[in-house]
PDB file of N, CA, C and O and ligand atoms in Angstrom:
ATOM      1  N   UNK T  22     -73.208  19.409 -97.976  1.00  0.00           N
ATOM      2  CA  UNK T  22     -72.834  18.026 -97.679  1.00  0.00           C
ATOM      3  C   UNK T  22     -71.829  17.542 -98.702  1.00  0.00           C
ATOM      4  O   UNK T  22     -71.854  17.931 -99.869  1.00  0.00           O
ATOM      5  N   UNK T  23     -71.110  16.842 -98.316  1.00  0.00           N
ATOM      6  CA  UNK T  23     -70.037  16.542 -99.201  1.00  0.00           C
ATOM      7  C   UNK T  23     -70.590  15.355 -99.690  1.00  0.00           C
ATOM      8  O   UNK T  23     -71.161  14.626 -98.880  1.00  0.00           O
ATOM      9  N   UNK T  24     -70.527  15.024-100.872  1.00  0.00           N
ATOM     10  CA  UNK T  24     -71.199  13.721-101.502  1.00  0.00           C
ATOM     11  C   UNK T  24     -69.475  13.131-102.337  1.00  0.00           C
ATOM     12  O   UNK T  24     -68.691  13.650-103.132  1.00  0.00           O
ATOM     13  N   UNK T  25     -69.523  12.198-101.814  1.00  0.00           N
ATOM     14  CA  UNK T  25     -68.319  11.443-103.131  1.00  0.00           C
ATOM     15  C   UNK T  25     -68.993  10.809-104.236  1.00  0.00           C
ATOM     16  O   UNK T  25     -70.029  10.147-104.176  1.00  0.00           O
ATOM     17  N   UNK T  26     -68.067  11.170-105.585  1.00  0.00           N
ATOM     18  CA  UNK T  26     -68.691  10.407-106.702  1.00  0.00           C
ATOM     19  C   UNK T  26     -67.425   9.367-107.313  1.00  0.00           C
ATOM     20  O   UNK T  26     -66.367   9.787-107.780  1.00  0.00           O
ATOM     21  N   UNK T  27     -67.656   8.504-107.237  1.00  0.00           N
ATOM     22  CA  UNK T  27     -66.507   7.608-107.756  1.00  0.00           C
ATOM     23  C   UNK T  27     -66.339   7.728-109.152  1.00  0.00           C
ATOM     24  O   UNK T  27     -65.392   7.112-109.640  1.00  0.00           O
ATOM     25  N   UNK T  28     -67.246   8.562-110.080  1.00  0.00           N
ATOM     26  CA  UNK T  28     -66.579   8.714-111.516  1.00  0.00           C
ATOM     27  C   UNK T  28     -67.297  10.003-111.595  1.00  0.00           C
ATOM     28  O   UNK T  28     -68.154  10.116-110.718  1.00  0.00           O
ATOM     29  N   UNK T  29     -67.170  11.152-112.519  1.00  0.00           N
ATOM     30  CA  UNK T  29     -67.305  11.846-112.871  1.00  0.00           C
ATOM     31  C   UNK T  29     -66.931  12.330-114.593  1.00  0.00           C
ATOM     32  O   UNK T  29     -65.833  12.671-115.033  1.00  0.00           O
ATOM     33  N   UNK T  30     -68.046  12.237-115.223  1.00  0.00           N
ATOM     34  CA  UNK T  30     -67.990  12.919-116.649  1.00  0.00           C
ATOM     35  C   UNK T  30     -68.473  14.138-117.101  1.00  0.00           C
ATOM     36  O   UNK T  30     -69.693  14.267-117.208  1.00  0.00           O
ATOM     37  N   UNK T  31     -67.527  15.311-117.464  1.00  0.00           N
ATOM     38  CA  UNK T  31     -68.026  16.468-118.125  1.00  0.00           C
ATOM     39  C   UNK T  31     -68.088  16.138-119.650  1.00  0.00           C
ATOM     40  O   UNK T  31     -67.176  15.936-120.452  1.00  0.00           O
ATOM     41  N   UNK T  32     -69.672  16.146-119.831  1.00  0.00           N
ATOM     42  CA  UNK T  32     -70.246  16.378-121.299  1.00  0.00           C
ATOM     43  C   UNK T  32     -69.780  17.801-122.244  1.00  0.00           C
ATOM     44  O   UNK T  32     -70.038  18.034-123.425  1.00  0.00           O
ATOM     45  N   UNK T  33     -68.817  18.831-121.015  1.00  0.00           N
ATOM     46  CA  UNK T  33     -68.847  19.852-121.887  1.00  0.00           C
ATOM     47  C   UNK T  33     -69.321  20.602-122.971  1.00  0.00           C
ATOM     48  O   UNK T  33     -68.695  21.492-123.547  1.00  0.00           O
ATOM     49  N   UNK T  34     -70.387  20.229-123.212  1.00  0.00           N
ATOM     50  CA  UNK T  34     -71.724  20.885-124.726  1.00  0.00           C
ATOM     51  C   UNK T  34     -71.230  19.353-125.630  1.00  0.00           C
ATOM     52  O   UNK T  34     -71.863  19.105-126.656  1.00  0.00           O
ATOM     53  N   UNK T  35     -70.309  18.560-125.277  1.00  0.00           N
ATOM     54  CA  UNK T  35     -69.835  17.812-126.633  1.00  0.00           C
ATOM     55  C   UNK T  35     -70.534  17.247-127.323  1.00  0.00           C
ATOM     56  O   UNK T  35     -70.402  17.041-128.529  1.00  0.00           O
ATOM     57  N   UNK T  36     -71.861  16.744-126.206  1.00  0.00           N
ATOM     58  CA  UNK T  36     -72.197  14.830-126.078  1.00  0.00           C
ATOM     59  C   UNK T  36     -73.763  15.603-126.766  1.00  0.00           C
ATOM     60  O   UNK T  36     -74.232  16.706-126.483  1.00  0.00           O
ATOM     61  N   UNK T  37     -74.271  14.607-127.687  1.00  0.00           N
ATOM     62  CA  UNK T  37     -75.907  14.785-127.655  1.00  0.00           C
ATOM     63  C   UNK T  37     -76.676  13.499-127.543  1.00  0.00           C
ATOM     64  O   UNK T  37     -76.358  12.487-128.168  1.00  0.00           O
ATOM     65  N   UNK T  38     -77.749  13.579-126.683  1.00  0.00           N
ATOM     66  CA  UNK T  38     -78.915  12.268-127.336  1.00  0.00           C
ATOM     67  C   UNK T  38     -79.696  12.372-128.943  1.00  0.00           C
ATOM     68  O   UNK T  38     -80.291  13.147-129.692  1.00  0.00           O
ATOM     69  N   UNK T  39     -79.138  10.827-128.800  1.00  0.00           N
ATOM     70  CA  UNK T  39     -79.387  10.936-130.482  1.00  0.00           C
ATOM     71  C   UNK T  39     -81.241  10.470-130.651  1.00  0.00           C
ATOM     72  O   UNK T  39     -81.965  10.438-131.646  1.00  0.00           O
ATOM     73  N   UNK T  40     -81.416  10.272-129.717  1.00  0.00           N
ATOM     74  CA  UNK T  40     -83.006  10.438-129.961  1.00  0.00           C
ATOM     75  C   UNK T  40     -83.887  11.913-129.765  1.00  0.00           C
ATOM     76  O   UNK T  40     -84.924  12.070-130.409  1.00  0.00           O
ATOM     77  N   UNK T  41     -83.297  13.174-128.650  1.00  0.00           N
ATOM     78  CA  UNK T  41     -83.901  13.940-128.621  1.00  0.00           C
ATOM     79  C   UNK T  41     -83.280  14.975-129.875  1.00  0.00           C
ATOM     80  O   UNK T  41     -83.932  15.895-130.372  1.00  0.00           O
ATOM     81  N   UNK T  42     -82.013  14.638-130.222  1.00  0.00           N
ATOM     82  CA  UNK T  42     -81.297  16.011-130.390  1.00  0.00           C
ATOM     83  C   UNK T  42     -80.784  17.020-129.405  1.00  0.00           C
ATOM     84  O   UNK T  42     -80.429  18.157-129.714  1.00  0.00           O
ATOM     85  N   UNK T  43     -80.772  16.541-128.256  1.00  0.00           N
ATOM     86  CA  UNK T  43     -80.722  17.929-126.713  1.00  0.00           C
ATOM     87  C   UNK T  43     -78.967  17.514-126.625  1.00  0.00           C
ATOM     88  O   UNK T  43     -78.421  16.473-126.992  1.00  0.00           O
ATOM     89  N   UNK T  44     -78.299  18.867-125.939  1.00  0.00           N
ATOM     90  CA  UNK T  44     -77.029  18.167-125.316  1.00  0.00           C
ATOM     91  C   UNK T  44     -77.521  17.534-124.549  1.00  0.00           C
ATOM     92  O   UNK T  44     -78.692  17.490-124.172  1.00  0.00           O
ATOM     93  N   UNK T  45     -76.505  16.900-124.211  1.00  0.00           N
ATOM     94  CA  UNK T  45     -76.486  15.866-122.798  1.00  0.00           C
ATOM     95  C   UNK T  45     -75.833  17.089-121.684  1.00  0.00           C
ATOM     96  O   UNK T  45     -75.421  18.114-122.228  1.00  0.00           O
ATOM     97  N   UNK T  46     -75.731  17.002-120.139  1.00  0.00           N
ATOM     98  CA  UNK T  46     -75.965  17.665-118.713  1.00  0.00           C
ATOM     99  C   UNK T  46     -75.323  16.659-118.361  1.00  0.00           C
ATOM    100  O   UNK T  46     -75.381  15.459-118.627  1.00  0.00           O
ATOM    101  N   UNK T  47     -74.153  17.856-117.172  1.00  0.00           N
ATOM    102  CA  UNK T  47     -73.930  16.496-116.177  1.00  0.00           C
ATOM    103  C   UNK T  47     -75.008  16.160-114.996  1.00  0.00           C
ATOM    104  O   UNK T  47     -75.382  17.052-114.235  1.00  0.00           O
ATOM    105  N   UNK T  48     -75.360  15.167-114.919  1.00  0.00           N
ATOM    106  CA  UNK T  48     -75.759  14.857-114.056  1.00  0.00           C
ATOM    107  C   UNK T  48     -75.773  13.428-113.406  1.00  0.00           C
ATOM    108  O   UNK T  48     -75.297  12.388-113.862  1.00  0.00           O
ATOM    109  N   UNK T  49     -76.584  13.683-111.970  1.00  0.00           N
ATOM    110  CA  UNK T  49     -75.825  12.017-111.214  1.00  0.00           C
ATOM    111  C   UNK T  49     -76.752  11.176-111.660  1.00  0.00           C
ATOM    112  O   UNK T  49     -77.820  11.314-112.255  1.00  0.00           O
ATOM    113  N   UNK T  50     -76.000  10.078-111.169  1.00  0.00           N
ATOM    114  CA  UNK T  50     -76.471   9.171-111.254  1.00  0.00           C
ATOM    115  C   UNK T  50     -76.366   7.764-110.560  1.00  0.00           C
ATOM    116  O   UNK T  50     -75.587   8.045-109.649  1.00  0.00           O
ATOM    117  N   UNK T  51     -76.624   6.569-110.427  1.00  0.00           N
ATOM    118  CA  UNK T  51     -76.015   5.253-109.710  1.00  0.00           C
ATOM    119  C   UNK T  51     -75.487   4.528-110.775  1.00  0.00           C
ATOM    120  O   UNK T  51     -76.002   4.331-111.875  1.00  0.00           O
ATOM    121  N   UNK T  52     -74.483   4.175-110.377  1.00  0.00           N
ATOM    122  CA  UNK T  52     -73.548   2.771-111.338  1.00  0.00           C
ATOM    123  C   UNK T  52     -73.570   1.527-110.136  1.00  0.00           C
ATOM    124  O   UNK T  52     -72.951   1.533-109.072  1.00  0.00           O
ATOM    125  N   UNK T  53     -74.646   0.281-110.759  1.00  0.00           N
ATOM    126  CA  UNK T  53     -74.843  -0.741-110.378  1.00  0.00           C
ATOM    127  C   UNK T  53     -73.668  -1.646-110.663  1.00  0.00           C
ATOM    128  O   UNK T  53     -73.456  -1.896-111.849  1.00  0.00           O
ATOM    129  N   UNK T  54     -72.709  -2.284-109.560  1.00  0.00           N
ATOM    130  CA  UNK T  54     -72.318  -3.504-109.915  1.00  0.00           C
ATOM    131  C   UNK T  54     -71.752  -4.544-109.312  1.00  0.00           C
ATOM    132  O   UNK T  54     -70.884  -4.181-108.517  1.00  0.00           O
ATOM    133  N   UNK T  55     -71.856  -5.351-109.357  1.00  0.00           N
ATOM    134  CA  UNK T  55     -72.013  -6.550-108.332  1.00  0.00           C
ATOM    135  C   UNK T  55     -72.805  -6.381-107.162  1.00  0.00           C
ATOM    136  O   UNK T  55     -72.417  -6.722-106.044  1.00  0.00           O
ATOM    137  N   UNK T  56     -74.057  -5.791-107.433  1.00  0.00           N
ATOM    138  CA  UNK T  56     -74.968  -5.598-106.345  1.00  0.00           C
ATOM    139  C   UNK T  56     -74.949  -4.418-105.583  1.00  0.00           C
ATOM    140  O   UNK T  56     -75.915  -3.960-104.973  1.00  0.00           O
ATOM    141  N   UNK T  57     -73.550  -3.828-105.650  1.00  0.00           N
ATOM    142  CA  UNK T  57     -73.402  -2.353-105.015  1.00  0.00           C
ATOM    143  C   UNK T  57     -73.575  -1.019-105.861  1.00  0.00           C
ATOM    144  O   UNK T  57     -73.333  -1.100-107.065  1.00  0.00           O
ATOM    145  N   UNK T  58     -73.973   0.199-105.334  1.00  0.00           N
ATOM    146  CA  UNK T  58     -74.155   1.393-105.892  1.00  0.00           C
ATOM    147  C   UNK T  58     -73.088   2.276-105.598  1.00  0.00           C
ATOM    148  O   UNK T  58     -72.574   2.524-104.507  1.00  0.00           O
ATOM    149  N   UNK T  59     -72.762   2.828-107.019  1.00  0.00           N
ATOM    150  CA  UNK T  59     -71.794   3.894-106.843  1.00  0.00           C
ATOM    151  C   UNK T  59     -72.368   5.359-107.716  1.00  0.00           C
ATOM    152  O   UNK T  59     -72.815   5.491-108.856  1.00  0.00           O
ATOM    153  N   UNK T  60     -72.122   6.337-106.612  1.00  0.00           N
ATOM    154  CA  UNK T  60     -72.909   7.357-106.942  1.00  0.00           C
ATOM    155  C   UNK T  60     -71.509   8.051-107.984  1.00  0.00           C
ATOM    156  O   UNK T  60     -70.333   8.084-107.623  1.00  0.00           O
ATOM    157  N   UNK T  61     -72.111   8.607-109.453  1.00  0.00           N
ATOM    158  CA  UNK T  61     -71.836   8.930-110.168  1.00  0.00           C
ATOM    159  C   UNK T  61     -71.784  10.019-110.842  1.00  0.00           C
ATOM    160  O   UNK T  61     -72.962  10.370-110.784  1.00  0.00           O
ATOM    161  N   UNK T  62     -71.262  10.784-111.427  1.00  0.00           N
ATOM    162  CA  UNK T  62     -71.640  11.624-112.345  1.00  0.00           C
ATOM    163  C   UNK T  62     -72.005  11.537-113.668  1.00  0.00           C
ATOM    164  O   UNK T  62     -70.839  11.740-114.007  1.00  0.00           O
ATOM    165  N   UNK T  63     -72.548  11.423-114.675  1.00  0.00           N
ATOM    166  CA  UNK T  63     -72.782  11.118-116.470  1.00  0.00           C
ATOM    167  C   UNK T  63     -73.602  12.489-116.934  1.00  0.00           C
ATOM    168  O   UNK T  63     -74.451  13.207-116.405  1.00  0.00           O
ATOM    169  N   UNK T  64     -72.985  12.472-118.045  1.00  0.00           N
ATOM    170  CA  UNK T  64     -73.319  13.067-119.151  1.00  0.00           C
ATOM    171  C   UNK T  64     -75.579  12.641-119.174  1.00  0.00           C
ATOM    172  O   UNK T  64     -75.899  11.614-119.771  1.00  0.00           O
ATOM    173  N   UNK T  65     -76.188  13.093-118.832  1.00  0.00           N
ATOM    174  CA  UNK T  65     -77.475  12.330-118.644  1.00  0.00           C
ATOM    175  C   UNK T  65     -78.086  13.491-119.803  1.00  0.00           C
ATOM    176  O   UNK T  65     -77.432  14.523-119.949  1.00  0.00           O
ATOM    177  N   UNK T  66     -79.939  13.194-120.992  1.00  0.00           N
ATOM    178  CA  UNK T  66     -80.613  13.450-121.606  1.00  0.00           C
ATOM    179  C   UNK T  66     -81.644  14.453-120.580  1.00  0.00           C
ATOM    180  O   UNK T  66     -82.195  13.930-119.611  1.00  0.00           O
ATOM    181  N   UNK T  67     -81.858  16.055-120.921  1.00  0.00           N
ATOM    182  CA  UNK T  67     -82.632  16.769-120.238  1.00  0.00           C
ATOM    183  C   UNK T  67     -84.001  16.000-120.167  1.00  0.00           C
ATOM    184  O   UNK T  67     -84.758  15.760-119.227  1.00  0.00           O
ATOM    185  N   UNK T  68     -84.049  15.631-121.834  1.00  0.00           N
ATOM    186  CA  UNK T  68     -85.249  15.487-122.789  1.00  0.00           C
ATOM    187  C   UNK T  68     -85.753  13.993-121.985  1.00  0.00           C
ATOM    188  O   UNK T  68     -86.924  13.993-121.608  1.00  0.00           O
ATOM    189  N   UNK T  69     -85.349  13.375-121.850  1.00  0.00           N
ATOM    190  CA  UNK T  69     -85.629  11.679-121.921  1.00  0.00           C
ATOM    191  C   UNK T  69     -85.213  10.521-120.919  1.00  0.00           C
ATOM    192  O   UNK T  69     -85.734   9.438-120.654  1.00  0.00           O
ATOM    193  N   UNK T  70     -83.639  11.413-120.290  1.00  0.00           N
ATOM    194  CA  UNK T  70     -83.153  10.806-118.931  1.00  0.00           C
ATOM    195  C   UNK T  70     -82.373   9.929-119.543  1.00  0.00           C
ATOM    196  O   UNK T  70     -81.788   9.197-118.744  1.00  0.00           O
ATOM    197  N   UNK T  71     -82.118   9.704-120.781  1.00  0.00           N
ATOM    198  CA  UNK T  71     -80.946   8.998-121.487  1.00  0.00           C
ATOM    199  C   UNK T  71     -79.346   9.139-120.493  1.00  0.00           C
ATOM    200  O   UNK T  71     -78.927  10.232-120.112  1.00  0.00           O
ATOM    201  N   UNK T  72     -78.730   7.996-120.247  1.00  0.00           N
ATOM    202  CA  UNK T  72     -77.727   8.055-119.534  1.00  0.00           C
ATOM    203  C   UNK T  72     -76.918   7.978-120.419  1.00  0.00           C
ATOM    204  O   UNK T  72     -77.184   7.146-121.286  1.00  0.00           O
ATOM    205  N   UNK T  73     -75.817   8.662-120.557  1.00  0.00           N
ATOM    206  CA  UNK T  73     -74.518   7.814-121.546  1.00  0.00           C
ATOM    207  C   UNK T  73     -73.405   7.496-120.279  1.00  0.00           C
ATOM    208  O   UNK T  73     -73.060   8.168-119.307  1.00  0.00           O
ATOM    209  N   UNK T  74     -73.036   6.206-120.750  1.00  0.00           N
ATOM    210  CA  UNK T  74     -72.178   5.162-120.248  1.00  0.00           C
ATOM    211  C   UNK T  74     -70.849   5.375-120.648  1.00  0.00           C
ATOM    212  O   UNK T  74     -70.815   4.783-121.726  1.00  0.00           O
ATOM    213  N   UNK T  75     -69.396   5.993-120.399  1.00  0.00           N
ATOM    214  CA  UNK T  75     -68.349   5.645-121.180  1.00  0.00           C
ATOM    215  C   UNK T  75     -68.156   4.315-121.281  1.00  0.00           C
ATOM    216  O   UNK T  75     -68.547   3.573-120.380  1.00  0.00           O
ATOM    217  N   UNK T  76     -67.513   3.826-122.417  1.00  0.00           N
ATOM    218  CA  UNK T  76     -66.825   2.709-122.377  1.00  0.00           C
ATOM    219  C   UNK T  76     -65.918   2.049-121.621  1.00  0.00           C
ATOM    220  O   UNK T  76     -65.837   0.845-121.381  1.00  0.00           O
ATOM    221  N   UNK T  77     -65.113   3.131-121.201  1.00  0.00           N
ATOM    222  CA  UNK T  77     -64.137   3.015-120.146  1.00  0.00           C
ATOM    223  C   UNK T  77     -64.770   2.323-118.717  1.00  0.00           C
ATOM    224  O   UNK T  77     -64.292   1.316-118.196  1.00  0.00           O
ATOM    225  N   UNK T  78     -65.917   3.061-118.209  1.00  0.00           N
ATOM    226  CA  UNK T  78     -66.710   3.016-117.126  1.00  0.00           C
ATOM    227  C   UNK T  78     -67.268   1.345-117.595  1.00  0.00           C
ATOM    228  O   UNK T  78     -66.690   0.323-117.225  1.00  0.00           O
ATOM    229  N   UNK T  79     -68.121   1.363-118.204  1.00  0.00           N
ATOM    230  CA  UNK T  79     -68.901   0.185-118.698  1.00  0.00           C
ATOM    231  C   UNK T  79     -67.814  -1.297-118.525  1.00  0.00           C
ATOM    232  O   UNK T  79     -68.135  -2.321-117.923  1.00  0.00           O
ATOM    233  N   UNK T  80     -66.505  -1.053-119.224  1.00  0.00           N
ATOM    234  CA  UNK T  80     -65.669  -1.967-119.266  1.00  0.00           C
ATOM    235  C   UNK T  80     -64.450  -2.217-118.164  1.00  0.00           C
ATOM    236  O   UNK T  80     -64.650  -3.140-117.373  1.00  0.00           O
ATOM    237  N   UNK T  81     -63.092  -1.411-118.029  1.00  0.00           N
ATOM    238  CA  UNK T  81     -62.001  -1.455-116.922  1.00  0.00           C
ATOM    239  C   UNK T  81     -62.573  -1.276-115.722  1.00  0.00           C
ATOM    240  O   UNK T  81     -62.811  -2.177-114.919  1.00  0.00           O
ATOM    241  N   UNK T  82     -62.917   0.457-115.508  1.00  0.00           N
ATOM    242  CA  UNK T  82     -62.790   1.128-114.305  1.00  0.00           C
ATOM    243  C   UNK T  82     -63.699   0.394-113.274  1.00  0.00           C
ATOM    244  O   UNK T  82     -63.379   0.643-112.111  1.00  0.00           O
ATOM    245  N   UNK T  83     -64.711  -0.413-113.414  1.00  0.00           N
ATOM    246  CA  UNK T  83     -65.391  -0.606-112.312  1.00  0.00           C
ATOM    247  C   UNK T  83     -64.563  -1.484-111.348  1.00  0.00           C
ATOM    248  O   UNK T  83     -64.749  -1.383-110.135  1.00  0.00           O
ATOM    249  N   UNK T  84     -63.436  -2.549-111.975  1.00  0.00           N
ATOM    250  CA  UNK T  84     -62.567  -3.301-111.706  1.00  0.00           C
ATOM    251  C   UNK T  84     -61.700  -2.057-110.347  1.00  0.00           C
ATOM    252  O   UNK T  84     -61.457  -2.531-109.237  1.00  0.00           O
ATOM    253  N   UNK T  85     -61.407  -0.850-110.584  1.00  0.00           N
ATOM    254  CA  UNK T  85     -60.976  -0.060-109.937  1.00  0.00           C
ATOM    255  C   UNK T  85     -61.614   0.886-108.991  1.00  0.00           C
ATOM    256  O   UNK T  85     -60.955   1.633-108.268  1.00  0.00           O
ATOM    257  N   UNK T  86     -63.179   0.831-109.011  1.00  0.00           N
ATOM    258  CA  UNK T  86     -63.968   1.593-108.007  1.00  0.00           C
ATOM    259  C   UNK T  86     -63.853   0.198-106.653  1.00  0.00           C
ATOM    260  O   UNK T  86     -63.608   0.420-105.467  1.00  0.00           O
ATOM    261  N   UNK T  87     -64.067  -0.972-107.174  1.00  0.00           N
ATOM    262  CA  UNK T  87     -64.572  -2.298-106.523  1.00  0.00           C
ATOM    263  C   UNK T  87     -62.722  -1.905-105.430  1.00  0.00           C
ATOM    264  O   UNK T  87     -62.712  -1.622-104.232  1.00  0.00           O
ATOM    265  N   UNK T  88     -61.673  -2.000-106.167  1.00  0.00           N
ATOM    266  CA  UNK T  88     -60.924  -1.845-105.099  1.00  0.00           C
ATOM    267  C   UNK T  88     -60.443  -0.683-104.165  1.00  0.00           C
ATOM    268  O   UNK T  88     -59.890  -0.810-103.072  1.00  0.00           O
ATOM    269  N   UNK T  89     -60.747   0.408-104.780  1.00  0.00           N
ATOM    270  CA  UNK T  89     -60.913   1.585-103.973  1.00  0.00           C
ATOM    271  C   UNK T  89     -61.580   1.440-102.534  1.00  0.00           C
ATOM    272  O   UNK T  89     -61.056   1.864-101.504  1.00  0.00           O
ATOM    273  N   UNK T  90     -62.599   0.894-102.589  1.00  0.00           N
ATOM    274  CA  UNK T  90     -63.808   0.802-101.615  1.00  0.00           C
ATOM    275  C   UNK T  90     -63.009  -0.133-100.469  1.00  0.00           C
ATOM    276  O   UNK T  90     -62.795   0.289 -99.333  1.00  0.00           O
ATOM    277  N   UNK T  91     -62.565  -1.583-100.975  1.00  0.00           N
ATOM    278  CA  UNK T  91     -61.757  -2.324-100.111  1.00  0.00           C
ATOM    279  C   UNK T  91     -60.728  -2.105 -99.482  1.00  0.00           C
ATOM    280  O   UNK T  91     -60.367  -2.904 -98.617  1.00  0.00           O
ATOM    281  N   UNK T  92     -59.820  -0.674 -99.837  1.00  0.00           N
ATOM    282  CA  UNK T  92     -58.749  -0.562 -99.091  1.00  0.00           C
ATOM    283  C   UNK T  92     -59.185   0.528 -97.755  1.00  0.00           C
ATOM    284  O   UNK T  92     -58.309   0.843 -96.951  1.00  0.00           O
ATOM    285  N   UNK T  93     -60.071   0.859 -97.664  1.00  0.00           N
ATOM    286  CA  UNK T  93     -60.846   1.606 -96.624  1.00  0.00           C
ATOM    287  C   UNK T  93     -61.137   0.734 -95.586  1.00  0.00           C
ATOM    288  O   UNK T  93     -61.774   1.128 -94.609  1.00  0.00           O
TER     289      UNK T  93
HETATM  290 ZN1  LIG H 121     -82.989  12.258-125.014  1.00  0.00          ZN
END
């Protein structure tokens, strides 16, 4: 099945949770905003389910998923 992800982050071994010590995994996830879900990819905690958020994501880009969706 083809799934779209409107963001996608490779942790590449880089990223760790600083509470387990584990790398971080890509894995999915939902990005909530303005009431809608966008299925995601993040860097996520094996250990704990810790999500990491880029900044980028957290701050600009959602401004740019929100209009993606509208020109459809
Ligand atoms: Zn963790």
């Amino acid at each position: 099945m083809a799934e779209k992800n409107y963001y996608s982050v490779d942790p590449m071994g880089k990223l760790m949770c600083a509470q387990c010590k584990k790398t971080l995994v890509k894995g999915k996830a939902m990005f909530s905003y303005m009431g809608n879900a966008f299925p995601v990819e993040l860097p996520v905690c094996p250990e704990c389910g810790f999500v990491y958020v880029p900044e980028d994501l957290a701050m600009g880009k959602v401004l740019t998923v929100e209009r993606s969706l509208e020109d459809k």
